[in-house]
Coordinates of C-alpha atoms and ligand atoms in Angstrom, one line a residue:
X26 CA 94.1 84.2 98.7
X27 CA 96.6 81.5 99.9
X28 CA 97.3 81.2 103.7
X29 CA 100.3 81.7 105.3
X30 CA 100.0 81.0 108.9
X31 CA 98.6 77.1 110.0
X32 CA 95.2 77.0 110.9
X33 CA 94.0 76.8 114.1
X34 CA 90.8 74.6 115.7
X35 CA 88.2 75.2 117.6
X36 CA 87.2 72.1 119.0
X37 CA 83.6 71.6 120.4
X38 CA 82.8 68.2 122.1
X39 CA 79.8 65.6 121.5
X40 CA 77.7 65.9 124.1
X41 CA 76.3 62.4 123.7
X42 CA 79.5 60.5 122.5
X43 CA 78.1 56.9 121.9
X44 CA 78.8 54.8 125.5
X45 CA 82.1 52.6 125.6
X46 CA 80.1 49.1 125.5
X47 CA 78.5 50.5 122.0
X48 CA 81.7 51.4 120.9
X49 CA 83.3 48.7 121.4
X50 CA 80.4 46.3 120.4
X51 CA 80.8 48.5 117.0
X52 CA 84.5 47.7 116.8
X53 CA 84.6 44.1 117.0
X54 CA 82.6 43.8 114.4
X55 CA 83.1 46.9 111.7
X56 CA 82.4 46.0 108.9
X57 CA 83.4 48.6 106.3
X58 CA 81.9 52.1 105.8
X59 CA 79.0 51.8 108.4
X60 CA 79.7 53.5 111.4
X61 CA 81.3 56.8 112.2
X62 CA 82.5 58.0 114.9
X63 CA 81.7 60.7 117.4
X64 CA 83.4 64.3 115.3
X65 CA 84.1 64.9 112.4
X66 CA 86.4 68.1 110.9
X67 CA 85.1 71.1 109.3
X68 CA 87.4 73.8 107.0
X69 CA 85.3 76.4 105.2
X70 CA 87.3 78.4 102.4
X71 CA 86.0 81.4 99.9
X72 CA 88.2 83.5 97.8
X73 CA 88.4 86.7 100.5
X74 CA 89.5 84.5 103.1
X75 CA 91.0 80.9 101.6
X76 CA 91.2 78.3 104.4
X77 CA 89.5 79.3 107.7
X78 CA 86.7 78.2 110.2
X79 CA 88.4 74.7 111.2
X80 CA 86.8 73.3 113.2
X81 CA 86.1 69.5 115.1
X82 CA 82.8 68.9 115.9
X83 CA 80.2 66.6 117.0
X84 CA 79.8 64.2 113.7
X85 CA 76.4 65.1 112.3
X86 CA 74.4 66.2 108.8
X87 CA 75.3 68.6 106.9
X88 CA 72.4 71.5 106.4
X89 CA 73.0 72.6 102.4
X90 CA 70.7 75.5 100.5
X91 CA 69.1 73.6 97.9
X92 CA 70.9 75.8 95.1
X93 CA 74.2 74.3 96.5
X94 CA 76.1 74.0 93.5
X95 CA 77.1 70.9 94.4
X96 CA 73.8 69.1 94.2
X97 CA 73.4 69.7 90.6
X98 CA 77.2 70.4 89.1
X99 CA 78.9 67.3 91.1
X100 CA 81.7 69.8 92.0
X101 CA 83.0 66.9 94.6
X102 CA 86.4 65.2 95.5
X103 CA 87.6 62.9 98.3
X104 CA 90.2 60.7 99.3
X105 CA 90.7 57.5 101.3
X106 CA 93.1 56.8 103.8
X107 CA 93.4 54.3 106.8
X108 CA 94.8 54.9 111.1
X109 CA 96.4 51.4 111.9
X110 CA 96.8 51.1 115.3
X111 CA 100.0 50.0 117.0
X112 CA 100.9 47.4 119.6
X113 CA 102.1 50.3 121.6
X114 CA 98.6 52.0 121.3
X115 CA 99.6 55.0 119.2
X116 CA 98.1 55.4 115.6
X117 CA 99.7 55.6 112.6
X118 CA 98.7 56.6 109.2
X119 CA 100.0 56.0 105.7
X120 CA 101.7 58.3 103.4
X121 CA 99.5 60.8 104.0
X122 CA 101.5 63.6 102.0
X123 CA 100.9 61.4 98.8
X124 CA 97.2 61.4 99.7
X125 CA 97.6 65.4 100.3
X126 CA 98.8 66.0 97.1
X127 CA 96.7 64.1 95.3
X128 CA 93.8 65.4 96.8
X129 CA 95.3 68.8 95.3
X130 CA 95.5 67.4 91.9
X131 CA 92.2 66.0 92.5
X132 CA 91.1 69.6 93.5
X133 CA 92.9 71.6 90.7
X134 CA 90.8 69.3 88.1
X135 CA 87.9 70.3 89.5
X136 CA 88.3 73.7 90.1
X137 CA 88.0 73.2 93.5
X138 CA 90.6 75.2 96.0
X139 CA 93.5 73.2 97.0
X140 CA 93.9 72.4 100.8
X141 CA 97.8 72.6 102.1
X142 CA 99.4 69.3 101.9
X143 CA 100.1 69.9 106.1
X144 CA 96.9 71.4 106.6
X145 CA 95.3 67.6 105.0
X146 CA 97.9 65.7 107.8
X147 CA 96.5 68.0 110.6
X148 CA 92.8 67.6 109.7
X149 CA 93.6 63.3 110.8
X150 CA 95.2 64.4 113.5
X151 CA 92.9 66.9 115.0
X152 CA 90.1 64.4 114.5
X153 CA 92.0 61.8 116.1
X154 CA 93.1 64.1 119.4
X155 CA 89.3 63.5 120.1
X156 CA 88.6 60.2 118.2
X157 CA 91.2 58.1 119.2
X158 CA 88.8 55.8 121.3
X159 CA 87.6 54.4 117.6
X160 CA 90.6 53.0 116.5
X161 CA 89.9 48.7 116.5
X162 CA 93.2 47.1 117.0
X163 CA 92.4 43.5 116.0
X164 CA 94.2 42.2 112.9
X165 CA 92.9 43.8 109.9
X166 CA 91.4 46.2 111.3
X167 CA 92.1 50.3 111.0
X168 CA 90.1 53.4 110.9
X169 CA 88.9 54.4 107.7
X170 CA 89.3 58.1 106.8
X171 CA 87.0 59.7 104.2
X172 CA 88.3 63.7 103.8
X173 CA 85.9 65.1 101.0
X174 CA 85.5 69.0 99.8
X175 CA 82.6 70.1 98.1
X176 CA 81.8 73.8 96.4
X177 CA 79.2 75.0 99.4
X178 CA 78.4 78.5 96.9
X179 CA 74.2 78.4 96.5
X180 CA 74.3 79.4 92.9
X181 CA 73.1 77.9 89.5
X182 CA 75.1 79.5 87.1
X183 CA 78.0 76.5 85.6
X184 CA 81.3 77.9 86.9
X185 CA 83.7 76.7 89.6
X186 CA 81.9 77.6 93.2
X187 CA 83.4 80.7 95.1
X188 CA 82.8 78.7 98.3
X189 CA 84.1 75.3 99.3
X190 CA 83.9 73.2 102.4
X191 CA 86.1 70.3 103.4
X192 CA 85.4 68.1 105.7
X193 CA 86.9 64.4 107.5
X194 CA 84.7 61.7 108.5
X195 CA 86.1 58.6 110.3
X196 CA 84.8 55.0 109.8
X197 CA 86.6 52.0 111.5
X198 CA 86.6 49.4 109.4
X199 CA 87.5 45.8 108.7
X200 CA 88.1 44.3 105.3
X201 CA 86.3 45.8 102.0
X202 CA 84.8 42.7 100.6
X203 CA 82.1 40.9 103.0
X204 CA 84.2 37.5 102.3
X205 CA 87.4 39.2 104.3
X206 CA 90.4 38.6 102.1
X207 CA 89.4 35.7 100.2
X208 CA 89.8 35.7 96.2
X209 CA 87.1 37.4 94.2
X210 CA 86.0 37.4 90.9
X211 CA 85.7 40.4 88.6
X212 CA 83.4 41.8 85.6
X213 CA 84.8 42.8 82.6
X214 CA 82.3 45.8 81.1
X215 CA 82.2 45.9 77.5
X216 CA 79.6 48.5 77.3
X217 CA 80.6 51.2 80.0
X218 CA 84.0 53.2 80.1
X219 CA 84.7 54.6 83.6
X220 CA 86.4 57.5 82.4
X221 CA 87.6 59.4 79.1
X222 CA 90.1 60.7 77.5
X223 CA 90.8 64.5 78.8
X224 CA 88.3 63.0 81.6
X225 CA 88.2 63.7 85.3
X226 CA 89.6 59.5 85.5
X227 CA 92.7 60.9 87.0
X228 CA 91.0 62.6 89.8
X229 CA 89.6 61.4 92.7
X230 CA 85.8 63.1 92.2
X231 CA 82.6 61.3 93.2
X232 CA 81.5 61.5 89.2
X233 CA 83.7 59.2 88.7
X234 CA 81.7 56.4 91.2
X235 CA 79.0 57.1 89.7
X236 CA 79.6 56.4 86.3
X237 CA 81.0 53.3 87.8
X238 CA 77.4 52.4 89.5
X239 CA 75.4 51.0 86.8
X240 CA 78.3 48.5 85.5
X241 CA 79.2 47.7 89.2
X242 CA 75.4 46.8 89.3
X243 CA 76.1 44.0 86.4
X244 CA 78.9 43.2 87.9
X245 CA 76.9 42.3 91.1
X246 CA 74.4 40.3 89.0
X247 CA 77.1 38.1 87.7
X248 CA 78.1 37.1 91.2
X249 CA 81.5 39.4 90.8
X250 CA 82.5 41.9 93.5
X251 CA 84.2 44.4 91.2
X252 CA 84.1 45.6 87.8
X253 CA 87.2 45.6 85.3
X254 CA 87.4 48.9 82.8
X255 CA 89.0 49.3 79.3
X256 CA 90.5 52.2 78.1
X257 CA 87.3 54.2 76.2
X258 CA 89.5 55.0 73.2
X259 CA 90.3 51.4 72.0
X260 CA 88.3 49.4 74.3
X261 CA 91.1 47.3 74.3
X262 CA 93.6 48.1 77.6
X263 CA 93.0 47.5 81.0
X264 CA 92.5 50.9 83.4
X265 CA 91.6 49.9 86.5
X266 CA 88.6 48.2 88.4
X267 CA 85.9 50.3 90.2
X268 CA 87.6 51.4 93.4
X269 CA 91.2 49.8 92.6
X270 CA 94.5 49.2 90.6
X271 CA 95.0 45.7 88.9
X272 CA 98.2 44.2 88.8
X273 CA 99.1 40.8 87.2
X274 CA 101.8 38.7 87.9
X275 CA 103.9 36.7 85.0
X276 CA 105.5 33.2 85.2
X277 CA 108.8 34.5 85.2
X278 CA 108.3 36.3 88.2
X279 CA 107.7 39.8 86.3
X280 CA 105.0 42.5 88.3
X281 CA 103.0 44.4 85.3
X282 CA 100.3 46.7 86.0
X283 CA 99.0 49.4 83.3
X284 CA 101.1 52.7 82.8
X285 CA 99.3 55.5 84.1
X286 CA 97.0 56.6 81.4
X287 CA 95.8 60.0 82.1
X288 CA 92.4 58.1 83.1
X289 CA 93.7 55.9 85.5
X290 CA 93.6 57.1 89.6
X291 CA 97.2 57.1 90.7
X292 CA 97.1 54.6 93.4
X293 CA 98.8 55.3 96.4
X294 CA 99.3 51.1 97.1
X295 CA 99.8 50.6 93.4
X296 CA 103.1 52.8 94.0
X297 CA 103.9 51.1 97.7
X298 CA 103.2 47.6 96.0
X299 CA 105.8 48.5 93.3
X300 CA 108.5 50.1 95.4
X301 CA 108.0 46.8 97.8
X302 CA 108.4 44.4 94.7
X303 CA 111.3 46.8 93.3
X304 CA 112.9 46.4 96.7
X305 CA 113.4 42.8 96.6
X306 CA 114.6 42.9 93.0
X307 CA 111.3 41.6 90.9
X308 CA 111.0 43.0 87.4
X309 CA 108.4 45.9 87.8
X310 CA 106.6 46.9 84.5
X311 CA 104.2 49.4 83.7
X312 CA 102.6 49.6 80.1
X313 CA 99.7 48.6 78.4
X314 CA 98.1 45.6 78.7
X315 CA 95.8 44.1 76.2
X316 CA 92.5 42.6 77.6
X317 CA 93.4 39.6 75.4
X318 CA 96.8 39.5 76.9
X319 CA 95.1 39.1 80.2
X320 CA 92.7 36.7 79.3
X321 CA 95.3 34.6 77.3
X322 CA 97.9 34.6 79.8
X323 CA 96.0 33.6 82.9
X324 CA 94.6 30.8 80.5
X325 CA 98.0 29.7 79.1
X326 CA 99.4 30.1 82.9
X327 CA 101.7 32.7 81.7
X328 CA 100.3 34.5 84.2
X329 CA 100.7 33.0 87.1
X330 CA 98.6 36.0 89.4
X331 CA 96.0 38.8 89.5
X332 CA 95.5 40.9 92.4
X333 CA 93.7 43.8 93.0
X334 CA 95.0 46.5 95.2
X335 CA 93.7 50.1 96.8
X336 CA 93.4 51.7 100.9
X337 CA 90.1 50.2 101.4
X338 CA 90.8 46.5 98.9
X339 CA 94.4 46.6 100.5
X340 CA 96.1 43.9 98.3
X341 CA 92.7 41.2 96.8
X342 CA 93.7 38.2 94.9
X343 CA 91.5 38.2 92.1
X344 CA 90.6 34.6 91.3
X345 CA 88.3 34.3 88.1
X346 CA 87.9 37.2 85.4
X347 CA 84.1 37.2 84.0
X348 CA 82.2 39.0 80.8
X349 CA 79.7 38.5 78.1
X350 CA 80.2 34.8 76.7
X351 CA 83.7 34.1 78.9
X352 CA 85.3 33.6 82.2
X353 CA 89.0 33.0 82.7
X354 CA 90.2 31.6 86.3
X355 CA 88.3 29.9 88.5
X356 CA 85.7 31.1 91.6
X357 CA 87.5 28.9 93.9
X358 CA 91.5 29.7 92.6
X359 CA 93.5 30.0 95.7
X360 CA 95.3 33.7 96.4
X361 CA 98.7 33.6 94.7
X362 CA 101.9 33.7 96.2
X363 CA 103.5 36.6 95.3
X364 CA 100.1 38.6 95.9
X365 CA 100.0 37.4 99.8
X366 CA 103.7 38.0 100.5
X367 CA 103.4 41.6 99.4
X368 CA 100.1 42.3 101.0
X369 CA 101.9 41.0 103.9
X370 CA 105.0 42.9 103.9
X371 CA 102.9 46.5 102.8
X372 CA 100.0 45.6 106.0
X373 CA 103.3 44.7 108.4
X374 CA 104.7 48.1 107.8
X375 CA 101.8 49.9 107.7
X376 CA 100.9 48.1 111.8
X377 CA 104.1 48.5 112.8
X378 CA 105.1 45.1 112.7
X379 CA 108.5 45.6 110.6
X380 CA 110.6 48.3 109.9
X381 CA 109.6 51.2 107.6
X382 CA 112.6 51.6 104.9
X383 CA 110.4 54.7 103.2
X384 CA 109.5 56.7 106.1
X385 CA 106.2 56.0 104.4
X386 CA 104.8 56.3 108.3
X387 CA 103.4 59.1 110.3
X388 CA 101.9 59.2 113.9
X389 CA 98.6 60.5 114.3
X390 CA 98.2 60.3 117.7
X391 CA 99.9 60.8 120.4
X392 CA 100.3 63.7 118.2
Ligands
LIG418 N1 91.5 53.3 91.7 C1 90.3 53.8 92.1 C2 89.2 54.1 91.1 C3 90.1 53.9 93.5 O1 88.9 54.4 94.0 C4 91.1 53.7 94.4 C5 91.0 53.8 95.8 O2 91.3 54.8 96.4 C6 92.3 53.2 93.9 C7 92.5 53.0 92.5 C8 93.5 52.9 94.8 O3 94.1 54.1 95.3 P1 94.8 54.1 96.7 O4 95.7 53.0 96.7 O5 95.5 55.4 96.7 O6 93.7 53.9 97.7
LIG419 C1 89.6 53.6 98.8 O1 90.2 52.6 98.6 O2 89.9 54.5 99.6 C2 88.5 54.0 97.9 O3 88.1 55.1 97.9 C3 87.8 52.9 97.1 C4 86.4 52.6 97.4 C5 86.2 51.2 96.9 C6 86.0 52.6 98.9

């Protein structure tokens, strides 16, 4: 069953929205991933009746059968995207069609029921029409979406669930790392792979975290923020970090970040950052990229810049590389160059503050 017609909302009101002075006592200082706000969306599908049952309502627990499969198959995606408001006071999002889609390529990997590309837009906006209030409009701030779908079918046997639910939750949010935008330093795992060959890598599924967890742990104990992973066939080519893209930048002025692998999540800012350095005529380059190559080259100086980049990292300078027995960089290496003047020009577009050449923009609300 696919559905033809858009869906349409009921829309049931908190009846104890949290007061304005709370509110705003939450939004001045946000921190990241620790507050929601009042609603949340609901979309129930099954195979009789594909997408129906949306719904906004007050934000609160979920109540699951304990045989949902999702408790004990991890049949589970999400996706990440920010609301940046305006000067004007309206609220913009970012690309969200590219976020749509790949939350259908995440679903279609995990046998999960796709959710129309519109029908993702609408879900922010719907949540918004009531939600607006949360948006913080200091600088780096936004609203941090979190859509997810899970398979909601109580049933043990291993196939793909004949029931899912997708929902949106909406966090505001100021910068990822607790140190704002400053430089971090990142663990290289030697031990762990975050994803395989033929793997789920690709996808956006919570497995993936978690397989993430325990290295991100070691990371911590080395006094990084992130963790770096290899490629699991060669343990020799950098994929990605834990919850971002790498990209490195060369003395001649040259932007490389790994090729999409298969294993790698296709980064929505990966692809801005490249069109933004394409647009101003820097060499872009994707391919593979030796660990060694790394480690040599910010050594050597032949490269000249690492930053991290992701919705919730935006654009991080990455200032000293760690693993067993080596560090490259240096804990206190200021951000480089290149890496601020493109985070500046993607964060300018995405709050409105210069034009948007991609039409990369779409308003959320007014709607
Ligand atoms: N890689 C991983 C593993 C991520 O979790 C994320 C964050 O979403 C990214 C890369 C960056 O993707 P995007 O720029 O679409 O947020
Ligand atoms: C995002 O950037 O949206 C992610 O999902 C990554 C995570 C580190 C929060």
């Amino acid at each position: 069953m696919t559905n033809a017609a858009p869906l349409q909302y009921r829309v049931t009101r908190s009846r104890n929205p949290k007061p304005a002075a709370e509110r705003e006592a939450i939004l001045a200082v946000p921190g990241f991933g620790k507050y929601f706000t009042d609603h949340m969306v609901a979309i129930e599908w099954d195979r009789e009746q594909a997408w129906h049952d949306a719904e906004v309502r007050p934000y609160g627990p979920l109540q699951l059968d304990p045989a949902t499969s999702v408790l004990h198959y991890g049949q589970e995606i999400f996706e990440g995207i920010k609301g940046y408001r305006h000067a004007d006071g309206s609220v913009w999002t970012f690309r969200p069609e590219a976020n749509g889609a790949r939350m259908q390529r995440s679903a279609h990997r995990l046998a999960l029921p796709e959710l129309p590309v519109a029908e993702f837009t609408e879900s922010l906006r719907q949540l918004m029409a009531v939600d607006d209030d949360w948006v913080p409009s200091a600088n780096e701030t936004s609203m941090y979406f979190r859509p997810f779908m899970i398979s909601s079918e109580a049933f043990l046997g291993v196939r793909s669930a004949h029931k899912a639910s997708y929902y949106v939750i909406a966090s505001p949010s100021g910068p990822y790392f607790a140190n704002g935008v400053a430089p971090v330093s990142i663990w290289l795992s030697t031990e762990y792979s975050r994803a395989g060959r033929g793997g789920t890598g690709a996808a956006k599924c919570g497995g993936n975290y978690a397989a993430s967890l325990l290295p991100q742990q070691e990371a911590y104990a080395q006094g990084c923020s992130q963790v770096l992973f290899l490629d699991d066939v060669e343990q020799t080519y950098l994929e990605e970090l834990g919850g971002m893209n790498i990209c490195l930048v060369y003395r001649d002025g040259s932007l490389v970040t790994p090729a999409l692998s298969g294993s790698i999540l296709e980064g929505i800012t990966r692809e801005s950052i490249l069109q933004l350095a394409r647009d101003r005529g820097i060499k872009v380059v994707e391919r593979r990229i030796a660990f060694e190559e790394l480690r040599e080259g910010v050594s050597s100086g032949e490269i000249s810049e690492v930053f991290a980049c992701g919705t919730a990292a935006v654009v991080t300078p990455i200032a000293e590389i760690k693993g067993p027995g080596f560090s490259v960089g240096r804990p206190d290496a200021p951000a480089g160059e290149l890496t601020m003047s493109l985070r500046k020009e993607l964060t300018d577009i995405q709050y409105g503050h210069l034009p948007d050449p991609h039409g990369w923009m779409a308003r959320l609300s007014p709607a």
